[in-house]
mmCIF file of C-alpha atoms and ligand atoms in Angstrom:
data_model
loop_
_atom_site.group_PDB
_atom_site.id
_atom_site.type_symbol
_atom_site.label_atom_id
_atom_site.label_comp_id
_atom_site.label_asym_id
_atom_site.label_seq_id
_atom_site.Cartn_x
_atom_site.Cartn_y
_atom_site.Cartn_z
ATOM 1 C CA UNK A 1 11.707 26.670 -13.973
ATOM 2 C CA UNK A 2 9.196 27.718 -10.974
ATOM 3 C CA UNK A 3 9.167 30.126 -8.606
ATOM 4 C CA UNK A 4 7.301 31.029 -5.245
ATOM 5 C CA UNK A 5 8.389 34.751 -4.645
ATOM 6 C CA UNK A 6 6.496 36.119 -0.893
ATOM 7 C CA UNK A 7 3.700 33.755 -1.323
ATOM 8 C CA UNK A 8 1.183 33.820 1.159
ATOM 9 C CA UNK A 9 -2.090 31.627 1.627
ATOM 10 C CA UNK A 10 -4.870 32.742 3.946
ATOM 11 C CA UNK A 11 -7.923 30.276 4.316
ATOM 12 C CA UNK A 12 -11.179 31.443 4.363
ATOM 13 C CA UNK A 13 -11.622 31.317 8.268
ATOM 14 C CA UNK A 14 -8.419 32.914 8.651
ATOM 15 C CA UNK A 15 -5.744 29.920 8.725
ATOM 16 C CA UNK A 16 -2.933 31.368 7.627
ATOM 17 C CA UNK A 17 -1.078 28.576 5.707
ATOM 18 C CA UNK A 18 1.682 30.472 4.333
ATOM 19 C CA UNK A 19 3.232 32.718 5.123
ATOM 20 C CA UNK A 20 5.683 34.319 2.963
ATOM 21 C CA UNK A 21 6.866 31.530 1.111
ATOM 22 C CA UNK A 22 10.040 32.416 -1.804
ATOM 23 C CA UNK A 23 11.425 28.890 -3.227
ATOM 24 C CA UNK A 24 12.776 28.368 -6.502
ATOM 25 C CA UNK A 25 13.023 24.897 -8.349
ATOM 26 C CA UNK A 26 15.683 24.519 -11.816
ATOM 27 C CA UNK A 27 14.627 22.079 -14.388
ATOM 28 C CA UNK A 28 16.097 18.595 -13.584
ATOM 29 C CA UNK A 29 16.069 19.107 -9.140
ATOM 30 C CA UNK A 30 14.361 16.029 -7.306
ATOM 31 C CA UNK A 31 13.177 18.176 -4.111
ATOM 32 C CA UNK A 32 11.506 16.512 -1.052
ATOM 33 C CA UNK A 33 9.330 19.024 1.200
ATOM 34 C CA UNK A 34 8.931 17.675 4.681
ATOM 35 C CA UNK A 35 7.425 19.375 8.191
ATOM 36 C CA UNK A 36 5.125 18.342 10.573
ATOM 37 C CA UNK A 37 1.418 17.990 9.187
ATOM 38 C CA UNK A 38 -0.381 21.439 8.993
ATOM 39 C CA UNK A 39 2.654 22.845 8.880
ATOM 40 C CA UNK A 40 2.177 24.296 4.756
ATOM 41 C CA UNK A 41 3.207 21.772 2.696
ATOM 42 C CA UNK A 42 -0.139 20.755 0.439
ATOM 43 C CA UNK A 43 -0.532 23.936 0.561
ATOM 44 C CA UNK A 44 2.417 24.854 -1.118
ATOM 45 C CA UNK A 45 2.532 22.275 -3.781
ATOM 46 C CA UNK A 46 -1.065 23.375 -4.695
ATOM 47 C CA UNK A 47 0.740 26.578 -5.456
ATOM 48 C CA UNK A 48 3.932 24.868 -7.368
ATOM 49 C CA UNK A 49 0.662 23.052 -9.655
ATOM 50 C CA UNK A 50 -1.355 25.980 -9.655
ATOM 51 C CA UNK A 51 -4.603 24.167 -8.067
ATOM 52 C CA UNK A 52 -4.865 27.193 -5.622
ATOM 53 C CA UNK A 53 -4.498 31.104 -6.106
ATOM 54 C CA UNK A 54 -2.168 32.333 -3.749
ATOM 55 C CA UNK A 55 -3.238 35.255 -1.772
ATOM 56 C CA UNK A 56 -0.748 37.788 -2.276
ATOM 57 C CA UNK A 57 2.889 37.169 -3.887
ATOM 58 C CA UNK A 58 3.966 35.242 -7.072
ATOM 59 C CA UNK A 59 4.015 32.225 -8.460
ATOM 60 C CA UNK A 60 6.160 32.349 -12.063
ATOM 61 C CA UNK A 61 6.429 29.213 -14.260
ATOM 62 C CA UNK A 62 8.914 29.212 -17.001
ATOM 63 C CA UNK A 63 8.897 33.376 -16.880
ATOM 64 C CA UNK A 64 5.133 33.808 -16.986
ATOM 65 C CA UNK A 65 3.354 35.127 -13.986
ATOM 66 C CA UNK A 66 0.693 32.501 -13.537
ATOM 67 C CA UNK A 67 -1.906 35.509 -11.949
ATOM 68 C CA UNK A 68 -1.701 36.956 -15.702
ATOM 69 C CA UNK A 69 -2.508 33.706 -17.324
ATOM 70 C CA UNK A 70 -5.777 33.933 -18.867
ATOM 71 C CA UNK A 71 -7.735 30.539 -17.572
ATOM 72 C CA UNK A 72 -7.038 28.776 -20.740
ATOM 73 C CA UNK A 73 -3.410 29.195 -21.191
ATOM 74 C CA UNK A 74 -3.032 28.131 -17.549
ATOM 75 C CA UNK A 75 -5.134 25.287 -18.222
ATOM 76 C CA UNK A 76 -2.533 23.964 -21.042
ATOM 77 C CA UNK A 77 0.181 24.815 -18.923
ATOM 78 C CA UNK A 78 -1.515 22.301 -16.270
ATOM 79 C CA UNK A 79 -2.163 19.970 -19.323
ATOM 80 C CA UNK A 80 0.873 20.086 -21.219
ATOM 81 C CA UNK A 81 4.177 21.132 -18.237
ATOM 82 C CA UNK A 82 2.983 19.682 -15.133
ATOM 83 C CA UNK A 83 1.500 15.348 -13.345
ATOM 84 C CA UNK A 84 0.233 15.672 -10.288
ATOM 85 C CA UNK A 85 -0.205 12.120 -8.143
ATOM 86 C CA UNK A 86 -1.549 12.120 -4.758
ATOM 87 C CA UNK A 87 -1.341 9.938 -1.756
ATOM 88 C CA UNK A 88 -5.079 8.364 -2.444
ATOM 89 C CA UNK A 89 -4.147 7.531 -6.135
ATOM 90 C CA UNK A 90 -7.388 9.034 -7.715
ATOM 91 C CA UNK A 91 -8.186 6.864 -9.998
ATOM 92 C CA UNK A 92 -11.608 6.308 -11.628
ATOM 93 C CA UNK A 93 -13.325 2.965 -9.895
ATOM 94 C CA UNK A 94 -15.076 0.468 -12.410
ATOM 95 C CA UNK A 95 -12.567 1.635 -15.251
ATOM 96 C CA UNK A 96 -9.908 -0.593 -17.198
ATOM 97 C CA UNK A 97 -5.811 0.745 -15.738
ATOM 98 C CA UNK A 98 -5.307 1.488 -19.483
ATOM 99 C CA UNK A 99 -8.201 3.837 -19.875
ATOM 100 C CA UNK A 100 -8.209 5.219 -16.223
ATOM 101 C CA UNK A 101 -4.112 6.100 -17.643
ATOM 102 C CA UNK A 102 -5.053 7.158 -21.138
ATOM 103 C CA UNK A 103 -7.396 9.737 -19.108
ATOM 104 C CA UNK A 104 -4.474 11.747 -18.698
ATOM 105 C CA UNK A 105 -4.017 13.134 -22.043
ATOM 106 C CA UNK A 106 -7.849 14.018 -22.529
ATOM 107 C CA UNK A 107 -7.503 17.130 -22.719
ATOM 108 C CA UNK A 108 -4.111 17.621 -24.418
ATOM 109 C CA UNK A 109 -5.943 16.768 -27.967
ATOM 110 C CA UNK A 110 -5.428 13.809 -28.664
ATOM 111 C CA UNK A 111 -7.242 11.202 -29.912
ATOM 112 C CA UNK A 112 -8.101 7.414 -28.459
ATOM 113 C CA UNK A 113 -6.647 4.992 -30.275
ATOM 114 C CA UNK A 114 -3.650 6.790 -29.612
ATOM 115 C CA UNK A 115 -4.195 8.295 -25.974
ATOM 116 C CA UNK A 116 -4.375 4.406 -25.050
ATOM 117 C CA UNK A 117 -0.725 3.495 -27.049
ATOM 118 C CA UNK A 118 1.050 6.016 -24.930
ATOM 119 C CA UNK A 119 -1.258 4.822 -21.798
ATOM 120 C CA UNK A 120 0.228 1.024 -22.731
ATOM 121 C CA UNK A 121 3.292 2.630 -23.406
ATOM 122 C CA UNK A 122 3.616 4.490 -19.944
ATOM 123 C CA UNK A 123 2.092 1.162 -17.803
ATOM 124 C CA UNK A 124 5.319 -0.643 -19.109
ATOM 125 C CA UNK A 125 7.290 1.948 -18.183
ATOM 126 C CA UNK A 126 6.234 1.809 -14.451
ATOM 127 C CA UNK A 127 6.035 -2.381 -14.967
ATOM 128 C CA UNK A 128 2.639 -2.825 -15.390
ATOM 129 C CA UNK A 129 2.482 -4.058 -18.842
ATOM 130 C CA UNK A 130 0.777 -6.773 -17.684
ATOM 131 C CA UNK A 131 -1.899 -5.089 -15.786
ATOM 132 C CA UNK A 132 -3.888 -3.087 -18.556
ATOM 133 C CA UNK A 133 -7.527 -4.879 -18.025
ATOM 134 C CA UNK A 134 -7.537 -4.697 -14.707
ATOM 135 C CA UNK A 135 -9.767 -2.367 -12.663
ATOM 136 C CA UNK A 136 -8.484 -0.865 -9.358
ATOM 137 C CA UNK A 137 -9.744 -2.585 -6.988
ATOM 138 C CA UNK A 138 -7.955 -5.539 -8.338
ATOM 139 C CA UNK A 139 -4.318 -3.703 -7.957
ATOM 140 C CA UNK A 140 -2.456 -3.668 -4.805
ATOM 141 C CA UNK A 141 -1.568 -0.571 -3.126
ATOM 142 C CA UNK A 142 1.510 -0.319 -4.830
ATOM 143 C CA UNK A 143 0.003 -1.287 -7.925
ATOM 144 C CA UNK A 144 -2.348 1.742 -7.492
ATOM 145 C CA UNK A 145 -0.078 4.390 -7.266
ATOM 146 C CA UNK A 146 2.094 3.100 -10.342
ATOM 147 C CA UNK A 147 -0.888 3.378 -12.258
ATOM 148 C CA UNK A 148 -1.541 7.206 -11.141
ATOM 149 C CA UNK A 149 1.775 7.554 -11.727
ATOM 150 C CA UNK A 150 1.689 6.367 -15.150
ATOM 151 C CA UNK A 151 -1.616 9.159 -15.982
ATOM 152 C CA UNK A 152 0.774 11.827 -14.358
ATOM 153 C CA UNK A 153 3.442 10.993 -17.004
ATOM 154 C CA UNK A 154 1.732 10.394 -19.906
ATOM 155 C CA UNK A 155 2.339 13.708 -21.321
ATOM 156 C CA UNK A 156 5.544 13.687 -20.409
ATOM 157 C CA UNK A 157 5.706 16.617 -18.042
ATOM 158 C CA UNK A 158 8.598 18.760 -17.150
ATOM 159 C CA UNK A 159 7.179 18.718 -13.774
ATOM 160 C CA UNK A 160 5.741 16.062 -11.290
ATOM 161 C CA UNK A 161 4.407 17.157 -7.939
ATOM 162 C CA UNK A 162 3.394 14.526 -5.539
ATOM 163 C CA UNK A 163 1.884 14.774 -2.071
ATOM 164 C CA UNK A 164 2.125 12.157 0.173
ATOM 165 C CA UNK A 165 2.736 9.341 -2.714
ATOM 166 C CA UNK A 166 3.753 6.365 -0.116
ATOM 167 C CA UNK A 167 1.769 7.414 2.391
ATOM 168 C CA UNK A 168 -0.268 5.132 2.361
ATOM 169 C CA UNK A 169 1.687 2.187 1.171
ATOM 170 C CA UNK A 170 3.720 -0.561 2.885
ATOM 171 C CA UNK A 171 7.387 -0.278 3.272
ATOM 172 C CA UNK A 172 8.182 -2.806 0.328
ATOM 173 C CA UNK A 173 5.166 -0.802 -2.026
ATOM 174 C CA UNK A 174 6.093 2.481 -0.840
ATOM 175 C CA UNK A 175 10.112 1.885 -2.198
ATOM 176 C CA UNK A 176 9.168 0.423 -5.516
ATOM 177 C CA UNK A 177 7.467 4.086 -5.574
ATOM 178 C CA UNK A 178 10.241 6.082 -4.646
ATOM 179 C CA UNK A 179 12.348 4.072 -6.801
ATOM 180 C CA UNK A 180 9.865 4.695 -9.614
ATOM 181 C CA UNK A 181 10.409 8.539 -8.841
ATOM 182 C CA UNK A 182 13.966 7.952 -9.509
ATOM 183 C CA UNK A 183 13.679 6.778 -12.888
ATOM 184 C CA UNK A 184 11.269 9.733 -13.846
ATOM 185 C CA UNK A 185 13.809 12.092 -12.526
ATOM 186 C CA UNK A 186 17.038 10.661 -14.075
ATOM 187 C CA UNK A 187 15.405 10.834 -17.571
ATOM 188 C CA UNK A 188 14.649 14.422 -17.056
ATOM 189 C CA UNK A 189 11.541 15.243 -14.971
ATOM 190 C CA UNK A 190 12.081 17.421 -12.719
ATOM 191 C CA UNK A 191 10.029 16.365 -9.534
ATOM 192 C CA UNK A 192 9.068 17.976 -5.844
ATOM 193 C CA UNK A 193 7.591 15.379 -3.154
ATOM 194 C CA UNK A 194 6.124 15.680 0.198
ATOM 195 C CA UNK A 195 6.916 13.329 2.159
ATOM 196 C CA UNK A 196 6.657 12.364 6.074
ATOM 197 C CA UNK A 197 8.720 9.720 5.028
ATOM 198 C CA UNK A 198 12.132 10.418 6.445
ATOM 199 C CA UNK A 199 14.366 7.396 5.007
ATOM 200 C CA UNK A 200 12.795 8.906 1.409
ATOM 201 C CA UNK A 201 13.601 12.464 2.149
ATOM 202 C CA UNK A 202 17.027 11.527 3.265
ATOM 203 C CA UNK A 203 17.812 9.827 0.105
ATOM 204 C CA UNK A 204 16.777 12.439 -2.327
ATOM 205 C CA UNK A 205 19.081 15.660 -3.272
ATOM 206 C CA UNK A 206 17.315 17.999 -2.018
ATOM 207 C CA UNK A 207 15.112 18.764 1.086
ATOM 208 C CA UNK A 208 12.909 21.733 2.026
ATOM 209 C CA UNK A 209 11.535 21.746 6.128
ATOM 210 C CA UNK A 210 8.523 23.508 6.658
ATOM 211 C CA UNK A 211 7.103 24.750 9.826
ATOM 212 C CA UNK A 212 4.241 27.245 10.712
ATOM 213 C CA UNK A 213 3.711 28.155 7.486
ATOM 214 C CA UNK A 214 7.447 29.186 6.307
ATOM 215 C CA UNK A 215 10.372 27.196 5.069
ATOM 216 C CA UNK A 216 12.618 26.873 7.940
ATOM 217 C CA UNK A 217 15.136 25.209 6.460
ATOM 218 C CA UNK A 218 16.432 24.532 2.511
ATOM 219 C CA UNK A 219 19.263 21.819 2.074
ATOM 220 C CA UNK A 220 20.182 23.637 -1.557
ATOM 221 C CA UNK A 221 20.960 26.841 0.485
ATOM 222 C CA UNK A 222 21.706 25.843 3.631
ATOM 223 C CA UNK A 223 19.147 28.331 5.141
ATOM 224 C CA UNK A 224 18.033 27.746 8.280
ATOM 225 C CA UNK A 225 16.117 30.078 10.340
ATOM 226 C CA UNK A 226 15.427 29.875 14.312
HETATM 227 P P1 LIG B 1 -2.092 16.413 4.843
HETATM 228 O O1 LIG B 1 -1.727 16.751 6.231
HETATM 229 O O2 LIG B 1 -1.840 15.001 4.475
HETATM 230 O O3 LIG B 1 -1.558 17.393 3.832
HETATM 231 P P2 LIG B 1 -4.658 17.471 5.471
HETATM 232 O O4 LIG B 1 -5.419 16.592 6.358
HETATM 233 O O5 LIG B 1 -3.952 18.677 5.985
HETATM 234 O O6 LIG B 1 -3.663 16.536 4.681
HETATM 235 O O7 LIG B 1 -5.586 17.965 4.281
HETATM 236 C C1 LIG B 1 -6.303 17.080 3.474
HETATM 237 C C2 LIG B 1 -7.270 17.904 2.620
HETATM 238 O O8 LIG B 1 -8.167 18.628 3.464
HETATM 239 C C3 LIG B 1 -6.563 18.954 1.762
HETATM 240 O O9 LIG B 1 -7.213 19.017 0.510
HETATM 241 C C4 LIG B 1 -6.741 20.247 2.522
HETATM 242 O O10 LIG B 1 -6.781 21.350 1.617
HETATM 243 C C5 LIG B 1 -8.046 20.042 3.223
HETATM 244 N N1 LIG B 1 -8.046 20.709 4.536
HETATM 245 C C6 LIG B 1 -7.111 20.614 5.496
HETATM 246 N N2 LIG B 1 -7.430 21.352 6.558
HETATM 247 C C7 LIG B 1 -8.608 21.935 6.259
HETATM 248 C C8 LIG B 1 -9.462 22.823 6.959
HETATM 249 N N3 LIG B 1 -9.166 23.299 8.179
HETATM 250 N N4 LIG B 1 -10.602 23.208 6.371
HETATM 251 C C9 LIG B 1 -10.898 22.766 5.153
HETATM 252 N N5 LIG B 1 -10.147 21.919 4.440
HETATM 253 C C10 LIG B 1 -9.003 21.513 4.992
HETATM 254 P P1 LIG B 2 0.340 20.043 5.458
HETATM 255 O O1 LIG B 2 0.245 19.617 4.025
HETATM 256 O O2 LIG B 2 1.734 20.392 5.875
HETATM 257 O O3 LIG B 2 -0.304 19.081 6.384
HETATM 258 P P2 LIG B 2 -1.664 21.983 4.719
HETATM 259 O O4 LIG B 2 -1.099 22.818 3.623
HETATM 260 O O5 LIG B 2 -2.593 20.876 4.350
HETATM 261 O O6 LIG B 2 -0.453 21.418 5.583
HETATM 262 O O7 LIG B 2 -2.405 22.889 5.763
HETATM 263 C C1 LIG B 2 -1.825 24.082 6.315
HETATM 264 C C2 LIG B 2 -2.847 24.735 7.207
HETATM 265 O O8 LIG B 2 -3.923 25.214 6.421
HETATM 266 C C3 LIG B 2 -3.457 23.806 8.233
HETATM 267 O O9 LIG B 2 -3.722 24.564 9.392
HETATM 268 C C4 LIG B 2 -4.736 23.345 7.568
HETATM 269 O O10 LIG B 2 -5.704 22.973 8.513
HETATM 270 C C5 LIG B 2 -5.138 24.595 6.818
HETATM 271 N N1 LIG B 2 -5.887 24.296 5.589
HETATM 272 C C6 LIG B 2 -5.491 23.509 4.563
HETATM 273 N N2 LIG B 2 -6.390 23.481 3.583
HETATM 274 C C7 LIG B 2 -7.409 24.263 4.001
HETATM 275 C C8 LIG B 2 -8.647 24.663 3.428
HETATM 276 N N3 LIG B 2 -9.029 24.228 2.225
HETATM 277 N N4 LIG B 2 -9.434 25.491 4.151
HETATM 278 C C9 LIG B 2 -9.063 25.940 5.360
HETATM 279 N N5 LIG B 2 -7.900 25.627 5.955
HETATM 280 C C10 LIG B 2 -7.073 24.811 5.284
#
Protein backbone atom coordinates (compact mmCIF):
# COMPACT_ATOMS: atom_id res chain seq x y z
CA UNK A 1 0.00 0.00 0.00
CA UNK A 2 3.09 2.50 0.79
CA UNK A 3 6.42 2.44 0.25
CA UNK A 4 9.70 4.31 1.41
CA UNK A 5 12.36 3.03 -1.18
CA UNK A 6 16.23 4.91 -0.16
CA UNK A 7 14.54 7.82 1.34
CA UNK A 8 16.63 10.37 2.61
CA UNK A 9 15.77 13.76 4.48
CA UNK A 10 18.35 16.52 4.81
CA UNK A 11 17.25 19.70 6.85
CA UNK A 12 18.04 22.89 5.76
CA UNK A 13 21.13 23.40 8.14
CA UNK A 14 22.32 20.13 7.25
CA UNK A 15 20.56 17.62 9.85
CA UNK A 16 20.48 14.72 8.19
CA UNK A 17 17.25 12.98 9.40
CA UNK A 18 17.20 10.10 7.21
CA UNK A 19 19.14 8.45 5.95
CA UNK A 20 18.29 5.88 3.52
CA UNK A 21 15.13 4.82 4.73
CA UNK A 22 13.24 1.55 2.47
CA UNK A 23 9.99 0.34 4.54
CA UNK A 24 7.01 -1.04 3.10
CA UNK A 25 3.47 -1.13 4.82
CA UNK A 26 0.40 -3.82 3.22
CA UNK A 27 -3.10 -2.67 3.61
CA UNK A 28 -4.54 -3.94 6.97
CA UNK A 29 -0.65 -3.87 9.18
CA UNK A 30 -0.95 -1.96 12.65
CA UNK A 31 2.92 -0.85 12.74
CA UNK A 32 4.43 0.96 15.80
CA UNK A 33 7.77 3.04 14.99
CA UNK A 34 9.79 3.56 18.11
CA UNK A 35 13.66 5.03 18.73
CA UNK A 36 15.01 7.43 20.85
CA UNK A 37 13.76 11.12 20.12
CA UNK A 38 15.67 12.73 17.13
CA UNK A 39 16.35 9.62 16.09
CA UNK A 40 13.89 9.95 12.46
CA UNK A 41 10.72 9.03 13.33
CA UNK A 42 8.36 12.38 12.64
CA UNK A 43 10.34 12.61 10.13
CA UNK A 44 9.48 9.58 8.56
CA UNK A 45 5.80 9.57 9.07
CA UNK A 46 5.78 13.08 7.45
CA UNK A 47 7.02 11.09 4.52
CA UNK A 48 4.41 7.97 4.94
CA UNK A 49 1.56 11.29 4.87
CA UNK A 50 3.32 13.15 2.41
CA UNK A 51 3.59 16.52 4.63
CA UNK A 52 7.36 16.65 3.62
CA UNK A 53 9.27 16.07 0.21
CA UNK A 54 11.85 13.71 0.74
CA UNK A 55 15.19 14.66 -0.51
CA UNK A 56 16.24 12.02 -2.71
CA UNK A 57 14.50 8.40 -2.97
CA UNK A 58 10.77 7.38 -3.24
CA UNK A 59 7.87 7.47 -1.63
CA UNK A 60 5.00 5.26 -3.74
CA UNK A 61 1.37 5.13 -2.50
CA UNK A 62 -0.89 2.60 -3.98
CA UNK A 63 1.67 2.39 -7.27
CA UNK A 64 1.91 6.13 -7.88
CA UNK A 65 5.14 7.88 -7.26
CA UNK A 66 4.00 10.69 -5.03
CA UNK A 67 7.11 13.15 -6.65
CA UNK A 68 4.93 12.80 -10.02
CA UNK A 69 1.72 13.76 -8.40
CA UNK A 70 0.67 16.98 -9.67
CA UNK A 71 -0.25 19.14 -6.28
CA UNK A 72 -3.87 18.49 -6.69
CA UNK A 73 -4.05 14.84 -7.10
CA UNK A 74 -1.75 14.58 -4.08
CA UNK A 75 -3.93 16.82 -2.29
CA UNK A 76 -7.03 14.25 -2.76
CA UNK A 77 -4.87 11.53 -2.04
CA UNK A 78 -4.18 13.40 1.46
CA UNK A 79 -8.01 14.12 1.50
CA UNK A 80 -9.53 11.05 0.44
CA UNK A 81 -6.57 7.75 1.54
CA UNK A 82 -4.90 9.07 4.48
CA UNK A 83 -5.99 10.81 8.94
CA UNK A 84 -3.30 12.11 10.42
CA UNK A 85 -3.66 12.78 14.52
CA UNK A 86 -0.91 14.17 16.45
CA UNK A 87 0.22 14.13 19.99
CA UNK A 88 -1.19 17.94 20.65
CA UNK A 89 -4.68 16.99 19.19
CA UNK A 90 -5.00 20.12 16.88
CA UNK A 91 -8.11 21.00 17.23
CA UNK A 92 -9.69 24.42 16.54
CA UNK A 93 -10.23 26.34 20.16
CA UNK A 94 -13.71 28.18 20.59
CA UNK A 95 -15.36 25.57 18.11
CA UNK A 96 -18.29 23.00 18.90
CA UNK A 97 -16.40 18.87 18.90
CA UNK A 98 -18.99 18.26 16.12
CA UNK A 99 -17.87 21.02 13.84
CA UNK A 100 -14.11 21.01 14.88
CA UNK A 101 -14.81 16.85 13.55
CA UNK A 102 -16.99 17.67 10.59
CA UNK A 103 -13.78 19.91 9.58
CA UNK A 104 -12.32 16.89 8.36
CA UNK A 105 -14.21 16.30 5.30
CA UNK A 106 -14.01 20.07 4.09
CA UNK A 107 -12.33 19.55 1.49
CA UNK A 108 -13.47 16.11 0.28
CA UNK A 109 -16.81 17.93 -1.23
CA UNK A 110 -19.13 17.56 0.77
CA UNK A 111 -21.64 19.49 2.03
CA UNK A 112 -22.69 20.58 5.90
CA UNK A 113 -25.61 19.23 6.85
CA UNK A 114 -24.07 16.15 5.96
CA UNK A 115 -20.23 16.67 6.86
CA UNK A 116 -21.78 17.08 10.53
CA UNK A 117 -24.00 13.45 10.28
CA UNK A 118 -20.84 11.58 9.59
CA UNK A 119 -18.97 14.00 12.28
CA UNK A 120 -21.99 12.71 14.87
CA UNK A 121 -21.65 9.55 13.34
CA UNK A 122 -17.76 9.18 13.90
CA UNK A 123 -17.97 10.92 17.77
CA UNK A 124 -20.15 7.77 18.62
CA UNK A 125 -17.91 5.68 17.19
CA UNK A 126 -14.96 6.80 19.45
CA UNK A 127 -17.85 7.22 22.51
CA UNK A 128 -18.39 10.63 22.43
CA UNK A 129 -21.90 10.79 21.38
CA UNK A 130 -22.53 12.66 24.16
CA UNK A 131 -19.96 15.27 23.78
CA UNK A 132 -20.97 17.11 20.42
CA UNK A 133 -21.53 20.85 21.99
CA UNK A 134 -18.75 20.90 23.80
CA UNK A 135 -15.68 23.03 23.01
CA UNK A 136 -12.15 21.73 23.82
CA UNK A 137 -11.23 23.12 26.54
CA UNK A 138 -14.10 21.47 28.22
CA UNK A 139 -12.78 17.74 27.16
CA UNK A 140 -10.25 15.93 29.09
CA UNK A 141 -7.08 14.91 27.63
CA UNK A 142 -8.37 11.79 26.59
CA UNK A 143 -11.41 13.30 25.46
CA UNK A 144 -9.22 15.49 23.15
CA UNK A 145 -7.52 13.08 21.27
CA UNK A 146 -10.80 10.93 20.61
CA UNK A 147 -12.13 13.86 19.10
CA UNK A 148 -8.96 14.33 16.64
CA UNK A 149 -9.29 10.99 16.19
CA UNK A 150 -12.75 11.08 15.12
CA UNK A 151 -11.71 14.22 12.20
CA UNK A 152 -8.87 11.71 11.14
CA UNK A 153 -11.55 9.05 10.39
CA UNK A 154 -14.21 10.74 9.07
CA UNK A 155 -13.41 9.93 5.60
CA UNK A 156 -12.74 6.75 6.33
CA UNK A 157 -9.11 6.47 5.37
CA UNK A 158 -7.17 3.48 4.33
CA UNK A 159 -4.45 4.95 6.28
CA UNK A 160 -3.99 6.57 9.81
CA UNK A 161 -0.61 7.90 10.83
CA UNK A 162 -0.21 9.10 14.32
CA UNK A 163 2.77 10.65 16.08
CA UNK A 164 3.03 10.58 19.53
CA UNK A 165 -0.98 10.08 20.12
CA UNK A 166 -0.66 9.27 24.11
CA UNK A 167 2.02 11.23 24.64
CA UNK A 168 0.69 13.39 26.35
CA UNK A 169 -2.05 11.58 28.12
CA UNK A 170 -2.32 9.73 31.46
CA UNK A 171 -1.91 6.06 31.65
CA UNK A 172 -5.80 5.35 31.99
CA UNK A 173 -6.46 8.21 28.83
CA UNK A 174 -3.58 7.13 26.93
CA UNK A 175 -5.10 3.13 26.83
CA UNK A 176 -8.62 4.09 25.99
CA UNK A 177 -6.48 5.59 22.92
CA UNK A 178 -4.60 2.73 22.01
CA UNK A 179 -7.57 0.70 22.47
CA UNK A 180 -9.42 3.10 20.17
CA UNK A 181 -6.54 2.36 17.56
CA UNK A 182 -7.49 -1.17 17.83
CA UNK A 183 -10.90 -0.87 16.76
CA UNK A 184 -9.89 1.36 13.69
CA UNK A 185 -7.48 -1.29 12.71
CA UNK A 186 -9.63 -4.46 13.12
CA UNK A 187 -12.32 -2.89 10.83
CA UNK A 188 -9.77 -2.32 8.20
CA UNK A 189 -7.55 0.77 8.60
CA UNK A 190 -4.46 0.15 8.21
CA UNK A 191 -2.47 2.31 10.83
CA UNK A 192 1.48 3.24 11.66
CA UNK A 193 2.14 4.90 15.26
CA UNK A 194 5.05 6.40 16.92
CA UNK A 195 5.23 5.77 20.01
CA UNK A 196 7.82 6.15 23.09
CA UNK A 197 5.38 4.21 24.71
CA UNK A 198 6.87 0.79 25.17
CA UNK A 199 3.89 -1.30 26.87
CA UNK A 200 1.90 0.13 23.45
CA UNK A 201 4.59 -0.86 21.06
CA UNK A 202 4.87 -4.21 22.66
CA UNK A 203 1.30 -4.95 22.20
CA UNK A 204 0.90 -4.10 18.61
CA UNK A 205 2.00 -6.59 15.58
CA UNK A 206 4.42 -4.93 14.34
CA UNK A 207 7.42 -2.72 15.44
CA UNK A 208 9.97 -0.67 13.49
CA UNK A 209 13.32 0.77 15.82
CA UNK A 210 14.84 3.69 14.56
CA UNK A 211 18.16 5.09 15.35
CA UNK A 212 20.40 7.83 13.71
CA UNK A 213 18.34 8.25 11.05
CA UNK A 214 17.93 4.45 9.72
CA UNK A 215 15.70 1.62 10.75
CA UNK A 216 17.78 -0.56 12.82
CA UNK A 217 15.56 -3.01 13.42
CA UNK A 218 11.95 -4.33 11.71
CA UNK A 219 9.94 -7.02 13.78
CA UNK A 220 8.07 -8.09 10.23
CA UNK A 221 11.59 -9.01 8.89
CA UNK A 222 13.53 -9.65 11.59
CA UNK A 223 16.26 -7.20 10.35
CA UNK A 224 18.47 -6.01 12.61
CA UNK A 225 21.55 -4.19 11.85
CA UNK A 226 24.65 -3.42 14.32
P1 LIG B 1 9.39 14.64 18.63
O1 LIG B 1 10.70 14.28 19.20
O2 LIG B 1 8.25 14.46 19.57
O3 LIG B 1 9.14 14.04 17.28
P2 LIG B 1 10.57 17.16 18.01
O4 LIG B 1 10.78 17.98 19.21
O5 LIG B 1 11.68 16.39 17.38
O6 LIG B 1 9.36 16.20 18.35
O7 LIG B 1 9.91 18.04 16.87
C1 LIG B 1 8.75 18.79 17.06
C2 LIG B 1 8.57 19.69 15.84
O8 LIG B 1 9.69 20.56 15.71
C3 LIG B 1 8.48 18.92 14.53
O9 LIG B 1 7.52 19.54 13.70
C4 LIG B 1 9.86 19.04 13.93
O10 LIG B 1 9.79 19.00 12.50
C5 LIG B 1 10.33 20.36 14.44
N1 LIG B 1 11.79 20.35 14.67
C6 LIG B 1 12.49 19.43 15.37
N2 LIG B 1 13.79 19.73 15.38
C7 LIG B 1 13.91 20.87 14.67
C8 LIG B 1 15.02 21.69 14.33
N3 LIG B 1 16.28 21.39 14.68
N4 LIG B 1 14.79 22.79 13.61
C9 LIG B 1 13.55 23.09 13.23
N5 LIG B 1 12.46 22.38 13.53
C10 LIG B 1 12.65 21.27 14.24
P1 LIG C 1 11.98 12.03 16.20
O1 LIG C 1 10.57 12.12 15.69
O2 LIG C 1 12.50 10.62 16.24
O3 LIG C 1 12.17 12.74 17.49
P2 LIG C 1 12.57 13.91 14.10
O4 LIG C 1 12.16 13.28 12.81
O5 LIG C 1 11.63 14.89 14.72
O6 LIG C 1 12.91 12.75 15.13
O7 LIG C 1 13.96 14.62 13.94
C1 LIG C 1 15.10 13.98 13.34
C2 LIG C 1 16.22 14.98 13.29
O8 LIG C 1 15.89 16.02 12.38
C3 LIG C 1 16.51 15.66 14.61
O9 LIG C 1 17.90 15.90 14.67
C4 LIG C 1 15.73 16.95 14.52
O10 LIG C 1 16.29 17.95 15.32
C5 LIG C 1 15.87 17.27 13.05
N1 LIG C 1 14.71 18.01 12.52
C6 LIG C 1 13.41 17.65 12.57
N2 LIG C 1 12.62 18.53 11.97
C7 LIG C 1 13.44 19.51 11.53
C8 LIG C 1 13.24 20.72 10.80
N3 LIG C 1 12.02 21.10 10.42
N4 LIG C 1 14.32 21.47 10.52
C9 LIG C 1 15.56 21.09 10.89
N5 LIG C 1 15.83 19.96 11.56
C10 LIG C 1 14.79 19.17 11.86
Amino acid sequence: MIDLVDVTKVYPGGVHALAGVSLSVAAGELVAVVGPSGSGKSTMLNMLGTLDRPTSGRVVIDGYDVSQLSDRKLSALRAHRLGFVFQQFHLAPGVPTLDNVADGLLYAGVGLGERRRRAEAALERVGLGHRLDHEPNELSGGEKQRVAIARAVIGDPALLLADEPTGNLDTAAGQGVVALLRDLHAGGTTVVVITHDRELAEGLDRRVHMRDGRIVEDSATMLRVG
